[in-house]
PDB file of C-alpha atoms in Angstrom:
ATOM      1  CA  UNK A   1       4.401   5.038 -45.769  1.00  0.00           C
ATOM      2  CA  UNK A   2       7.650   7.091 -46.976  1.00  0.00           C
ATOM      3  CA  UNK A   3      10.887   6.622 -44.917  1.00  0.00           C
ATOM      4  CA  UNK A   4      10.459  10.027 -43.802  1.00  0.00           C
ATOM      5  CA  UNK A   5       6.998   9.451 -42.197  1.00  0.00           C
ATOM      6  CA  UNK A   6       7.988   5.935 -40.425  1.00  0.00           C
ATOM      7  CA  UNK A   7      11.149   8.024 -39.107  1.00  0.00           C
ATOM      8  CA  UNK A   8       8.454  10.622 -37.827  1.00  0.00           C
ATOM      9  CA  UNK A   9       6.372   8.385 -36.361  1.00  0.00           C
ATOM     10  CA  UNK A  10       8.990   6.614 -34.808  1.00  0.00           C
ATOM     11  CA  UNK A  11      10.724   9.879 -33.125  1.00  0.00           C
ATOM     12  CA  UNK A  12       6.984  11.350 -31.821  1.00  0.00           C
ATOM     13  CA  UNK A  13       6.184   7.448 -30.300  1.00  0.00           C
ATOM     14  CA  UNK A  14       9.789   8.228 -28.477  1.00  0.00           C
ATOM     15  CA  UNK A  15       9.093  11.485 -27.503  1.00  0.00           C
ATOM     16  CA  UNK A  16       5.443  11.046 -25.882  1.00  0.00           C
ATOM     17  CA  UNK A  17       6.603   8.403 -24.123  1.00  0.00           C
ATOM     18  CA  UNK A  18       9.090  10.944 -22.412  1.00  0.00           C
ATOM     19  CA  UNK A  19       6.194  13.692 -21.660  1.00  0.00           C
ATOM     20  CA  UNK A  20       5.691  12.987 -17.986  1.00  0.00           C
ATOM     21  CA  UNK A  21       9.751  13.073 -17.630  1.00  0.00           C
ATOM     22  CA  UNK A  22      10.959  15.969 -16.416  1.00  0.00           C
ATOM     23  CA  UNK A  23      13.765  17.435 -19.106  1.00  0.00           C
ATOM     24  CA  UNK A  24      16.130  18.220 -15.547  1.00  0.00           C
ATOM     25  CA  UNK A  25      16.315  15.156 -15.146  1.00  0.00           C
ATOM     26  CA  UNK A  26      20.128  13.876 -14.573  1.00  0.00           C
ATOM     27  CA  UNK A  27      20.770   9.767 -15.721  1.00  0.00           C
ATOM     28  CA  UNK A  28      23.276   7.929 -13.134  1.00  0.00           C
ATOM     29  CA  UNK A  29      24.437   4.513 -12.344  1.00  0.00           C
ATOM     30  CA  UNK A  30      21.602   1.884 -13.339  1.00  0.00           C
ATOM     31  CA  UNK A  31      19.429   3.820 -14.886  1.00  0.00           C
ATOM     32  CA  UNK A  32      18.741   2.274 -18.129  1.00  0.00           C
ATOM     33  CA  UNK A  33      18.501   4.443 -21.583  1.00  0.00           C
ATOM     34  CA  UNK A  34      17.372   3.495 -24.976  1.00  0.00           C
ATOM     35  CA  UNK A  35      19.310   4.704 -27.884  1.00  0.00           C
ATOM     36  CA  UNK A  36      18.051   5.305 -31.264  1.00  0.00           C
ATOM     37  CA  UNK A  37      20.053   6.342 -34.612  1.00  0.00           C
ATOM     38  CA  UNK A  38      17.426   6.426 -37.412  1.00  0.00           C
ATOM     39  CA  UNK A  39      19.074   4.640 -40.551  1.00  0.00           C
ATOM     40  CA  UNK A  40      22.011   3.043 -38.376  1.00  0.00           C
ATOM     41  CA  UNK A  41      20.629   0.007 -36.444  1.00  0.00           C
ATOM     42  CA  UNK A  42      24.294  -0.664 -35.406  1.00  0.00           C
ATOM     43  CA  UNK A  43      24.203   2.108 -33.024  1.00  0.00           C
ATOM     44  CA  UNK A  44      20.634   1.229 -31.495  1.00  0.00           C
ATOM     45  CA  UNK A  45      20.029  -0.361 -28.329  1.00  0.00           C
ATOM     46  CA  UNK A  46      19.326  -0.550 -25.189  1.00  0.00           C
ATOM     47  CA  UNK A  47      22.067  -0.027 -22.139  1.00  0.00           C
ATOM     48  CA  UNK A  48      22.476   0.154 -18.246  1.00  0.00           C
ATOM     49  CA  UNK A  49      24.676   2.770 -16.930  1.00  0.00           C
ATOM     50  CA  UNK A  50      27.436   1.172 -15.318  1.00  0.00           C
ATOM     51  CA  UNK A  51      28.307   2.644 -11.506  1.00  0.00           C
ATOM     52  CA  UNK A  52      31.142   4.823 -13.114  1.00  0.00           C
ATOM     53  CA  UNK A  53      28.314   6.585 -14.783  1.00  0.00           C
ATOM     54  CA  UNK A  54      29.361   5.281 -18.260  1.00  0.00           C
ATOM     55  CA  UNK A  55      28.095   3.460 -21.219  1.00  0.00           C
ATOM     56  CA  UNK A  56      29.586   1.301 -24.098  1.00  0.00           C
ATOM     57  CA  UNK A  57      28.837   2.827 -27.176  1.00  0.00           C
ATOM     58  CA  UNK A  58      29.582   1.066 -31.014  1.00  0.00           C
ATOM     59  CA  UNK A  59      33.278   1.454 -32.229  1.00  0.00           C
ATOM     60  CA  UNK A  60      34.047   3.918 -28.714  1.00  0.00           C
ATOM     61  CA  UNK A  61      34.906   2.215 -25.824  1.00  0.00           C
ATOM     62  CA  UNK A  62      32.995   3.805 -23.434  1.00  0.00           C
ATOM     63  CA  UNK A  63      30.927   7.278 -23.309  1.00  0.00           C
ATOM     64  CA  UNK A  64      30.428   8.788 -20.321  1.00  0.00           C
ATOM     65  CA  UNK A  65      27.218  10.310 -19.308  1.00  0.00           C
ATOM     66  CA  UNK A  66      26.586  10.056 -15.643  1.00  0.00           C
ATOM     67  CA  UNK A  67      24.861  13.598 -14.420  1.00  0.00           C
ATOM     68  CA  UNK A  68      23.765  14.387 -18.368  1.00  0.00           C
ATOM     69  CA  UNK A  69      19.878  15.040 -19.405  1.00  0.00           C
ATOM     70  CA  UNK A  70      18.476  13.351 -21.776  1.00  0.00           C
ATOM     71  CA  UNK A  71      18.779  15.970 -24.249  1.00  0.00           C
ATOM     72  CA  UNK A  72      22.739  15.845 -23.718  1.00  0.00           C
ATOM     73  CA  UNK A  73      23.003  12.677 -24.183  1.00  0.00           C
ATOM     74  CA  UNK A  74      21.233  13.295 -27.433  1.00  0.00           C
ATOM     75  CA  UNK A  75      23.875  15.866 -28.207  1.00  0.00           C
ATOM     76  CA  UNK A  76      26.976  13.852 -27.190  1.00  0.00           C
ATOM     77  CA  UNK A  77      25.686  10.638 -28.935  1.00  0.00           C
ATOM     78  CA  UNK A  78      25.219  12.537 -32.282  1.00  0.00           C
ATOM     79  CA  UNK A  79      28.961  13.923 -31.945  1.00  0.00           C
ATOM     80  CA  UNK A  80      30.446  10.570 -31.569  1.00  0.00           C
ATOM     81  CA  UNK A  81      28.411   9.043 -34.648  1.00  0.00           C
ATOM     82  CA  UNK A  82      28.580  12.274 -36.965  1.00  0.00           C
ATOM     83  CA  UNK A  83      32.922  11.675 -35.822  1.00  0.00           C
ATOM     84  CA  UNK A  84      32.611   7.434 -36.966  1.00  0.00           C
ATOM     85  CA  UNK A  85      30.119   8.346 -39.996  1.00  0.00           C
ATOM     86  CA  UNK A  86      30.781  11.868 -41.125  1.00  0.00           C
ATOM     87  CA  UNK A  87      27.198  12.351 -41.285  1.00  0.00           C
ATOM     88  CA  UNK A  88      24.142  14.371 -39.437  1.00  0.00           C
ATOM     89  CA  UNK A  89      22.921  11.664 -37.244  1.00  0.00           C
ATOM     90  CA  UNK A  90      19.129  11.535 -36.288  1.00  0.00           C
ATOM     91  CA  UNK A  91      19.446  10.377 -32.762  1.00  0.00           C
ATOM     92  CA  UNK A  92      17.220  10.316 -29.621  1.00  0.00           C
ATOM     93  CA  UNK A  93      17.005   8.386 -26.489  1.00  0.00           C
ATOM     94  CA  UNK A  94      14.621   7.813 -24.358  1.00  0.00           C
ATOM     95  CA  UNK A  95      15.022   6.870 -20.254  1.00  0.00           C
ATOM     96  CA  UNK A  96      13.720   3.730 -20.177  1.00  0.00           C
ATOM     97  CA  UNK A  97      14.493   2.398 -15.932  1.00  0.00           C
ATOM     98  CA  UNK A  98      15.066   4.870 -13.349  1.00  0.00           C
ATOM     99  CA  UNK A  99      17.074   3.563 -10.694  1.00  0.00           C
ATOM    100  CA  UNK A 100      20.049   6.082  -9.650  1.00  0.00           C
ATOM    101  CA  UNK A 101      17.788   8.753  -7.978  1.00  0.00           C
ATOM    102  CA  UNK A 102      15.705   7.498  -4.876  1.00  0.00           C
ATOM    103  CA  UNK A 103      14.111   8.530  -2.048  1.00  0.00           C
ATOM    104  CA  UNK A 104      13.545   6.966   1.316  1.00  0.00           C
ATOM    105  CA  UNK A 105       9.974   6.556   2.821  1.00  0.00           C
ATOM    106  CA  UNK A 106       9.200   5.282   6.632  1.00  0.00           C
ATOM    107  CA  UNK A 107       6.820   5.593   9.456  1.00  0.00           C
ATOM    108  CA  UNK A 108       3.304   5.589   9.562  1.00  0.00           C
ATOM    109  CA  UNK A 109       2.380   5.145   5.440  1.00  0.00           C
ATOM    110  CA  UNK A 110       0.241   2.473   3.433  1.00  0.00           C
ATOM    111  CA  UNK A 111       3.919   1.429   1.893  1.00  0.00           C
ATOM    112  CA  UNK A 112       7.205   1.996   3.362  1.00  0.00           C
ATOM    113  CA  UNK A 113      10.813   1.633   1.257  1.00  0.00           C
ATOM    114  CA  UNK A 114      12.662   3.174  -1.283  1.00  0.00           C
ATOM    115  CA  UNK A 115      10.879   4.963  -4.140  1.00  0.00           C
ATOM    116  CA  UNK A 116      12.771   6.393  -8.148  1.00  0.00           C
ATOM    117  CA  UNK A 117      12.381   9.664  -8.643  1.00  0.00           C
ATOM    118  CA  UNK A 118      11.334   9.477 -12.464  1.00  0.00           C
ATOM    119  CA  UNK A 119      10.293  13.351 -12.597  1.00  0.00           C
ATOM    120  CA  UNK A 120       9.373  16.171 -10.420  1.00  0.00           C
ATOM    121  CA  UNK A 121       8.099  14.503  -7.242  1.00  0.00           C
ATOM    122  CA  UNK A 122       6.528  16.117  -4.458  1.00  0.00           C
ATOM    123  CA  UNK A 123       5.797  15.327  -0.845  1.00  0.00           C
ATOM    124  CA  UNK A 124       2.134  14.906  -1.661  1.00  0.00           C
ATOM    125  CA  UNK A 125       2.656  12.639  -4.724  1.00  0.00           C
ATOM    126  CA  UNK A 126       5.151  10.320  -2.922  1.00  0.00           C
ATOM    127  CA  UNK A 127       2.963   9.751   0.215  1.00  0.00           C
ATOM    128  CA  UNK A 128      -0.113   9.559  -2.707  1.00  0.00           C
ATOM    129  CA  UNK A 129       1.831   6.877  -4.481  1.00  0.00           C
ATOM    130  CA  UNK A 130       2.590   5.233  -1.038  1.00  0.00           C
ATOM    131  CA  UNK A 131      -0.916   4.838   0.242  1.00  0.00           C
ATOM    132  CA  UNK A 132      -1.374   7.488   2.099  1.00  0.00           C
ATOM    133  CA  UNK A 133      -0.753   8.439   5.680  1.00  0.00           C
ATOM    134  CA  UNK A 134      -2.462   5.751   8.343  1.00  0.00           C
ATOM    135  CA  UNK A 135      -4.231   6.490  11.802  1.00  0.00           C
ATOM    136  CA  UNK A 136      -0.810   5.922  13.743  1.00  0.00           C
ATOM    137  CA  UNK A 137       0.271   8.848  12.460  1.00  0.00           C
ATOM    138  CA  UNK A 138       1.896  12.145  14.414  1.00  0.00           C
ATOM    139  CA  UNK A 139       1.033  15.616  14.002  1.00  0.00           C
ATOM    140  CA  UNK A 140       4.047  15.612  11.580  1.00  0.00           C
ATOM    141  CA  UNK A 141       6.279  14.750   9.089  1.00  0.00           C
ATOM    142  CA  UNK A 142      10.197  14.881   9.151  1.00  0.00           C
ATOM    143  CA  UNK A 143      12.402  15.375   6.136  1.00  0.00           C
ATOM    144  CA  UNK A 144      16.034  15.023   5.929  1.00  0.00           C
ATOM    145  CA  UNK A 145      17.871  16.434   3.054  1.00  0.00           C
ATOM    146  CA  UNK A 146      21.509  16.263   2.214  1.00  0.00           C
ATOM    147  CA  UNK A 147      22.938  19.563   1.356  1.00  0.00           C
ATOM    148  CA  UNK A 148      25.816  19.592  -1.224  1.00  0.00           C
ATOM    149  CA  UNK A 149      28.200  19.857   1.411  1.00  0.00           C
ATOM    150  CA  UNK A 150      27.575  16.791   2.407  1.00  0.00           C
ATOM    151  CA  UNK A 151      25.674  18.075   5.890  1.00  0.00           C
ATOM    152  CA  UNK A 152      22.170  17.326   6.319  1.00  0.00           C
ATOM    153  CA  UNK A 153      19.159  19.858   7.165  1.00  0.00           C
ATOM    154  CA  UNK A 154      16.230  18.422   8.863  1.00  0.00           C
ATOM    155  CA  UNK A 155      12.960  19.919   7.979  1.00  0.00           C
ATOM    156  CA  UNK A 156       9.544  19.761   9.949  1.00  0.00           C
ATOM    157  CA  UNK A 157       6.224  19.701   7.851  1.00  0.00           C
ATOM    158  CA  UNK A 158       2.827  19.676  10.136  1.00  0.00           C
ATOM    159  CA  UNK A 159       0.514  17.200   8.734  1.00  0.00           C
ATOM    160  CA  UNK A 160      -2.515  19.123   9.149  1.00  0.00           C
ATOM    161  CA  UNK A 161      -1.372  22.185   7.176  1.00  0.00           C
ATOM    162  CA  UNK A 162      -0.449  19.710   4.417  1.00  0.00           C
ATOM    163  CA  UNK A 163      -2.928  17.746   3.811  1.00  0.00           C
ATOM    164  CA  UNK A 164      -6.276  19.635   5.686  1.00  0.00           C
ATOM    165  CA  UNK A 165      -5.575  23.143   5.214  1.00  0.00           C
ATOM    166  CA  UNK A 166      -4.105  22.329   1.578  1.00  0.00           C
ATOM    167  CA  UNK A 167      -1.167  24.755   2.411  1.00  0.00           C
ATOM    168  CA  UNK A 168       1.115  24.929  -0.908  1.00  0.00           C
ATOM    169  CA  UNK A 169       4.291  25.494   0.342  1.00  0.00           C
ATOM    170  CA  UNK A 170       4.698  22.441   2.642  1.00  0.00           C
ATOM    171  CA  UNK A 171       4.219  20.226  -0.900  1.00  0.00           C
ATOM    172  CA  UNK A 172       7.822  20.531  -1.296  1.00  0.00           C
ATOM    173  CA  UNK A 173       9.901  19.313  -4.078  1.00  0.00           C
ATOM    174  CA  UNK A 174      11.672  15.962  -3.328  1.00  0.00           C
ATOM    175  CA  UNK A 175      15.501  15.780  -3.969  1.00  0.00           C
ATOM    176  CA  UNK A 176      17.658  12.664  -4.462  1.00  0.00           C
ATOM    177  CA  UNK A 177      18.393  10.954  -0.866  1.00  0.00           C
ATOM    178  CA  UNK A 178      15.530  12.722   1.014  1.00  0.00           C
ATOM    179  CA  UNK A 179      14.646  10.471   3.912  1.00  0.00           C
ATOM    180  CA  UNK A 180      10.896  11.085   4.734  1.00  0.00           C
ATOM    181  CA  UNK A 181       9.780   9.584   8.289  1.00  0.00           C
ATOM    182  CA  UNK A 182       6.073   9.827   8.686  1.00  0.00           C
ATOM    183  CA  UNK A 183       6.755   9.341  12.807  1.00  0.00           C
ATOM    184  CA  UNK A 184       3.868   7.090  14.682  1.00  0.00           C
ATOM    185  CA  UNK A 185       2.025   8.711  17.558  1.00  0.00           C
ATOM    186  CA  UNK A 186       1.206   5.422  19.580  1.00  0.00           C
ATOM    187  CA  UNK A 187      -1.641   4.550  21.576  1.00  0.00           C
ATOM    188  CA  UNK A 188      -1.026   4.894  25.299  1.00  0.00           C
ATOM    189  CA  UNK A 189      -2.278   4.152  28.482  1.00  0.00           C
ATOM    190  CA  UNK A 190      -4.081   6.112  31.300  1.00  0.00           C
ATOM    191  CA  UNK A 191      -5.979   4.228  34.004  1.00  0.00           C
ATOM    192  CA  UNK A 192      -9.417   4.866  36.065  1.00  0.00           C
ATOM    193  CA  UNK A 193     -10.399   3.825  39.742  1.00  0.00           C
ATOM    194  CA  UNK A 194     -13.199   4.905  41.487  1.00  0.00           C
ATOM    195  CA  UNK A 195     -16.094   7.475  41.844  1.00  0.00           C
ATOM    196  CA  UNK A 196     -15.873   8.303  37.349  1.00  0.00           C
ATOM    197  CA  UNK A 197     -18.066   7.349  35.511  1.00  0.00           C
ATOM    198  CA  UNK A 198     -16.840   4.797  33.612  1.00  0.00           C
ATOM    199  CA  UNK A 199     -13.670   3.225  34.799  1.00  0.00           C
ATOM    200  CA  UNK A 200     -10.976   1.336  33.272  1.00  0.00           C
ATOM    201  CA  UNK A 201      -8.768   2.374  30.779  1.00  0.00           C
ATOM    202  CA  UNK A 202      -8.236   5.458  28.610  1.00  0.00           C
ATOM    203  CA  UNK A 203      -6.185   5.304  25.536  1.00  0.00           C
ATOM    204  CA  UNK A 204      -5.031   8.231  23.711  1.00  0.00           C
ATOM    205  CA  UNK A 205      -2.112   9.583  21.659  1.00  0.00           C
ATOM    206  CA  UNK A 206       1.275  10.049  22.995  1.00  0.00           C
ATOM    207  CA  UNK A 207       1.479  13.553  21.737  1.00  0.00           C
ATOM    208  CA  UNK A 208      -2.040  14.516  22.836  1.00  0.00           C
ATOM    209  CA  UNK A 209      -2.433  13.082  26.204  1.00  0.00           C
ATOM    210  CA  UNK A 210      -4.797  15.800  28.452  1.00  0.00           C
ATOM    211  CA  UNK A 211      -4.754  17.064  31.760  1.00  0.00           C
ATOM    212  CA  UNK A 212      -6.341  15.551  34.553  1.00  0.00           C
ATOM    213  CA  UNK A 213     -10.115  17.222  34.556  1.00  0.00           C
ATOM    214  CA  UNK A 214      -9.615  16.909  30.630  1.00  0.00           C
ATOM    215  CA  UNK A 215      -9.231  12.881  30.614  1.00  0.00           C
ATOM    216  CA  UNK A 216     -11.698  12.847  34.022  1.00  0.00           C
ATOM    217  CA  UNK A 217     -14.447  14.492  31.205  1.00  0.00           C
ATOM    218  CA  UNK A 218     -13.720  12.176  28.824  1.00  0.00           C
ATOM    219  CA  UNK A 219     -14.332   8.845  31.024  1.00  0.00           C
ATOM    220  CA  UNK A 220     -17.827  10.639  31.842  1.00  0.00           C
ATOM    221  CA  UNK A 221     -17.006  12.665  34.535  1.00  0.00           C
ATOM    222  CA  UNK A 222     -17.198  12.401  38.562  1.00  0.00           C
ATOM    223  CA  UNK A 223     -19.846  10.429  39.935  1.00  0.00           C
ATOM    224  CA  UNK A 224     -22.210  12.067  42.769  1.00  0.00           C
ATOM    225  CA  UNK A 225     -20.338  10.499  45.380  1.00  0.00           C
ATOM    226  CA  UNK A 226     -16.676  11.381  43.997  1.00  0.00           C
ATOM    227  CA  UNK A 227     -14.540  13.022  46.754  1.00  0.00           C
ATOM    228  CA  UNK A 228     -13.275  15.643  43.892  1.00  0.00           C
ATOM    229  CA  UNK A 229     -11.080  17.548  46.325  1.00  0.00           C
ATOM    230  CA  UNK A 230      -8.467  14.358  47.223  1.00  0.00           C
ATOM    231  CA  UNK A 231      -8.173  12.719  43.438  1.00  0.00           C
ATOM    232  CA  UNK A 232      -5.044  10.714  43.323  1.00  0.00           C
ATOM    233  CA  UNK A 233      -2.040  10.586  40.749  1.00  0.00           C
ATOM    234  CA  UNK A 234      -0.242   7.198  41.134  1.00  0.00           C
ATOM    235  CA  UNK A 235       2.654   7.181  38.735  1.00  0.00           C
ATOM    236  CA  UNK A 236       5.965   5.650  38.535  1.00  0.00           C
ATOM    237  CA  UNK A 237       8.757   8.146  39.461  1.00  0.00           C
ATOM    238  CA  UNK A 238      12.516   8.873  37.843  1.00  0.00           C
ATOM    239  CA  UNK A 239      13.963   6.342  40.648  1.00  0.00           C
ATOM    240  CA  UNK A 240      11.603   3.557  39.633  1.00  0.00           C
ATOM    241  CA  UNK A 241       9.663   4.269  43.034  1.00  0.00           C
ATOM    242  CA  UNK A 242       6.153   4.393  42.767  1.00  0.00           C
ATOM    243  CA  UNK A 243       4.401   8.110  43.479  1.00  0.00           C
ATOM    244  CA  UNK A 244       0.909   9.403  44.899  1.00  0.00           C
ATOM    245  CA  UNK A 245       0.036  12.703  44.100  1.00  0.00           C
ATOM    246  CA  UNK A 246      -3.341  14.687  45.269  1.00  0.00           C
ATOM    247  CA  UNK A 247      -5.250  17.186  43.607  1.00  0.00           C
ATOM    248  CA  UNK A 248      -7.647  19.153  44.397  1.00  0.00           C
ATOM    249  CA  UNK A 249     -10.216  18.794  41.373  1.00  0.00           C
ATOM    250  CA  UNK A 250     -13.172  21.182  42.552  1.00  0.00           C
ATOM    251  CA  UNK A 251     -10.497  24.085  42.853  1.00  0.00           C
ATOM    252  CA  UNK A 252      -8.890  23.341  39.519  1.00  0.00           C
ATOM    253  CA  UNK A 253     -13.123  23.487  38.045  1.00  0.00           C
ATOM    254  CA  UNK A 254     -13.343  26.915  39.920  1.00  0.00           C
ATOM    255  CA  UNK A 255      -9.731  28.491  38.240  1.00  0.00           C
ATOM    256  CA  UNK A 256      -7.880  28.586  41.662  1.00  0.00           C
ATOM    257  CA  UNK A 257      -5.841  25.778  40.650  1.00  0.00           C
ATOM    258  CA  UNK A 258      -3.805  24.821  37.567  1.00  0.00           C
ATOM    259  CA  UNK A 259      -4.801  21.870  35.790  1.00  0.00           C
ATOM    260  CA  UNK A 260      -2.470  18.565  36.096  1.00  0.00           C
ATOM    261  CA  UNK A 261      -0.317  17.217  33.030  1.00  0.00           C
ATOM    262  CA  UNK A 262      -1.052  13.367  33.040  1.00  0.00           C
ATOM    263  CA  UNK A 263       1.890  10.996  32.297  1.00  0.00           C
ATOM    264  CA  UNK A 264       1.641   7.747  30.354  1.00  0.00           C
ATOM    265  CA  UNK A 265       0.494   4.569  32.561  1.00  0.00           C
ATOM    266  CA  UNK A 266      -1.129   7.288  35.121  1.00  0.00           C
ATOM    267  CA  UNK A 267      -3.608   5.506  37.526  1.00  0.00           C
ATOM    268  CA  UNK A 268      -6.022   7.680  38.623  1.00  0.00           C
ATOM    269  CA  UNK A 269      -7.987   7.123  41.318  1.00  0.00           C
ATOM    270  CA  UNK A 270     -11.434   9.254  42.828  1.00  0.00           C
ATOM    271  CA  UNK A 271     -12.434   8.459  46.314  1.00  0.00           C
ATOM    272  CA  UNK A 272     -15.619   7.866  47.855  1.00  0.00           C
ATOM    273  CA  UNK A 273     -16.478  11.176  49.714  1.00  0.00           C
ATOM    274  CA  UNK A 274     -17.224  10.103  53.480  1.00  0.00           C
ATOM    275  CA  UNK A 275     -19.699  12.753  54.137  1.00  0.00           C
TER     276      UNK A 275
END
């Protein structure tokens, strides 16, 4: 091979390797940059940003490049060496570790933690590369953004527009220091006495706990002998003092009445009609 084609070969390997990069991207502290000046080995290496967003460089003291694309960097390294050599510098560099942009990830997700933003990242390819969303999951997703002056916005995604209905513009584009919380709709507790069909507890999520003829269908309904005008609400009240509430079921079947909102740790129980 001629110089010229290991030089070629050499600068294409570098630039593939940078394809899936974004070309916005800004380096900061810790993020870790290799440096190559074709014919000048001196000035080729590998370096860490330091946390004042600067880098030693050769014969310089420092360079800084905190907030500078890769392509700047580029620019501003070939300055300096064209200045020390009085030549036209070949010079690329490639991002090597991305550590200085990150995003948060909690909740209700295969892997929770912090997570480098090496590129454009989206909602759906952060929660993709985090496992995915589990069965504790809410109805929806909370974002929390920093704005550049330095107040935050908090945004509210719906889970099923996302990821069911495919809708495009809830795959937003992630920005350094978003805090994602994937919020957990727990399991809770409703309990059955009496003339249903099949007593005992009812679990169901927080966020989409029914009304009483609603969770009185779903244990199987009334039994033949179920006294459905004097069902009982037994719940724990504000003052810690326990409550019974009656309800007329039969009018609530028939649209006179309103159906009843349930509370968590409800007991519900159906009397025995006497006649």
């Amino acid at each position: 091979y001629t110089v010229f084609s290991v030089l070629l070969i050499a600068s294409l390997s570098l630039l593939w390797s940078q394809e899936k990069i974004s070309p916005n991207y800004r380096v900061g502290p810790q993020d870790v940059i290799e440096i190559t000046v074709f014919g000048h080995p001196e000035f080729t290496r590998s370096v860490r940003i330091s946390e004042e967003g600067k880098i030693p460089f050769a014969f310089l003291d420092e360079i800084e490049i905190n907030g500078l694309t890769r392509l700047e960097i580029e620019h501003k390294i070939k300055e300096a060496v064209d200045e020390i050599l009085l030549v036209d510098a070949q010079v690329i560099v490639s991002i090597k570790e991305f550590h200085s942009q990150k995003v948060s990830l909690f909740g209700a997700v295969g892997t929770q933690g912090q997570y480098e933003l090496d590129g454009p990242e989206t909602l759906l390819s952060l929660l993709s590369k985090a496992g995915g969303i589990n069965e504790s999951a809410g109805e929806y997703i909370i974002v929390i953004r920093q704005l550049p002056d330095k107040t935050t916005r908090s945004l509210k995604i719906s889970i099923h527009d996302l990821m069911m209905k495919g809708d495009p513009t809830l795959d937003i584009p992630l920005q350094t220091n978003d805090k994602i919380n994937v919020p957990k709709d727990e399991l809770v507790k409703i309990y059955f006495v009496g003339e249903v069909n099949s007593t005992g507890v009812l679990e169901v999520k927080r966020s989409k706990i029914p009304m009483l003829h609603q969770a009185i269908i779903q244990k199987g309904g009334f039994t033949p002998k179920a006294a459905q005008k004097r069902v009982m609400i037994k719940r724990m009240g504000p003052d810690g003092q326990e409550q019974i509430l009656i309800f007329n079921v039969r009018a609530i079947l028939k649209g006179r009445k309103k159906d009843v909102p349930l509370k968590e740790n409800d007991t519900i129980y159906v009397p025995e009609t006497i006649f």
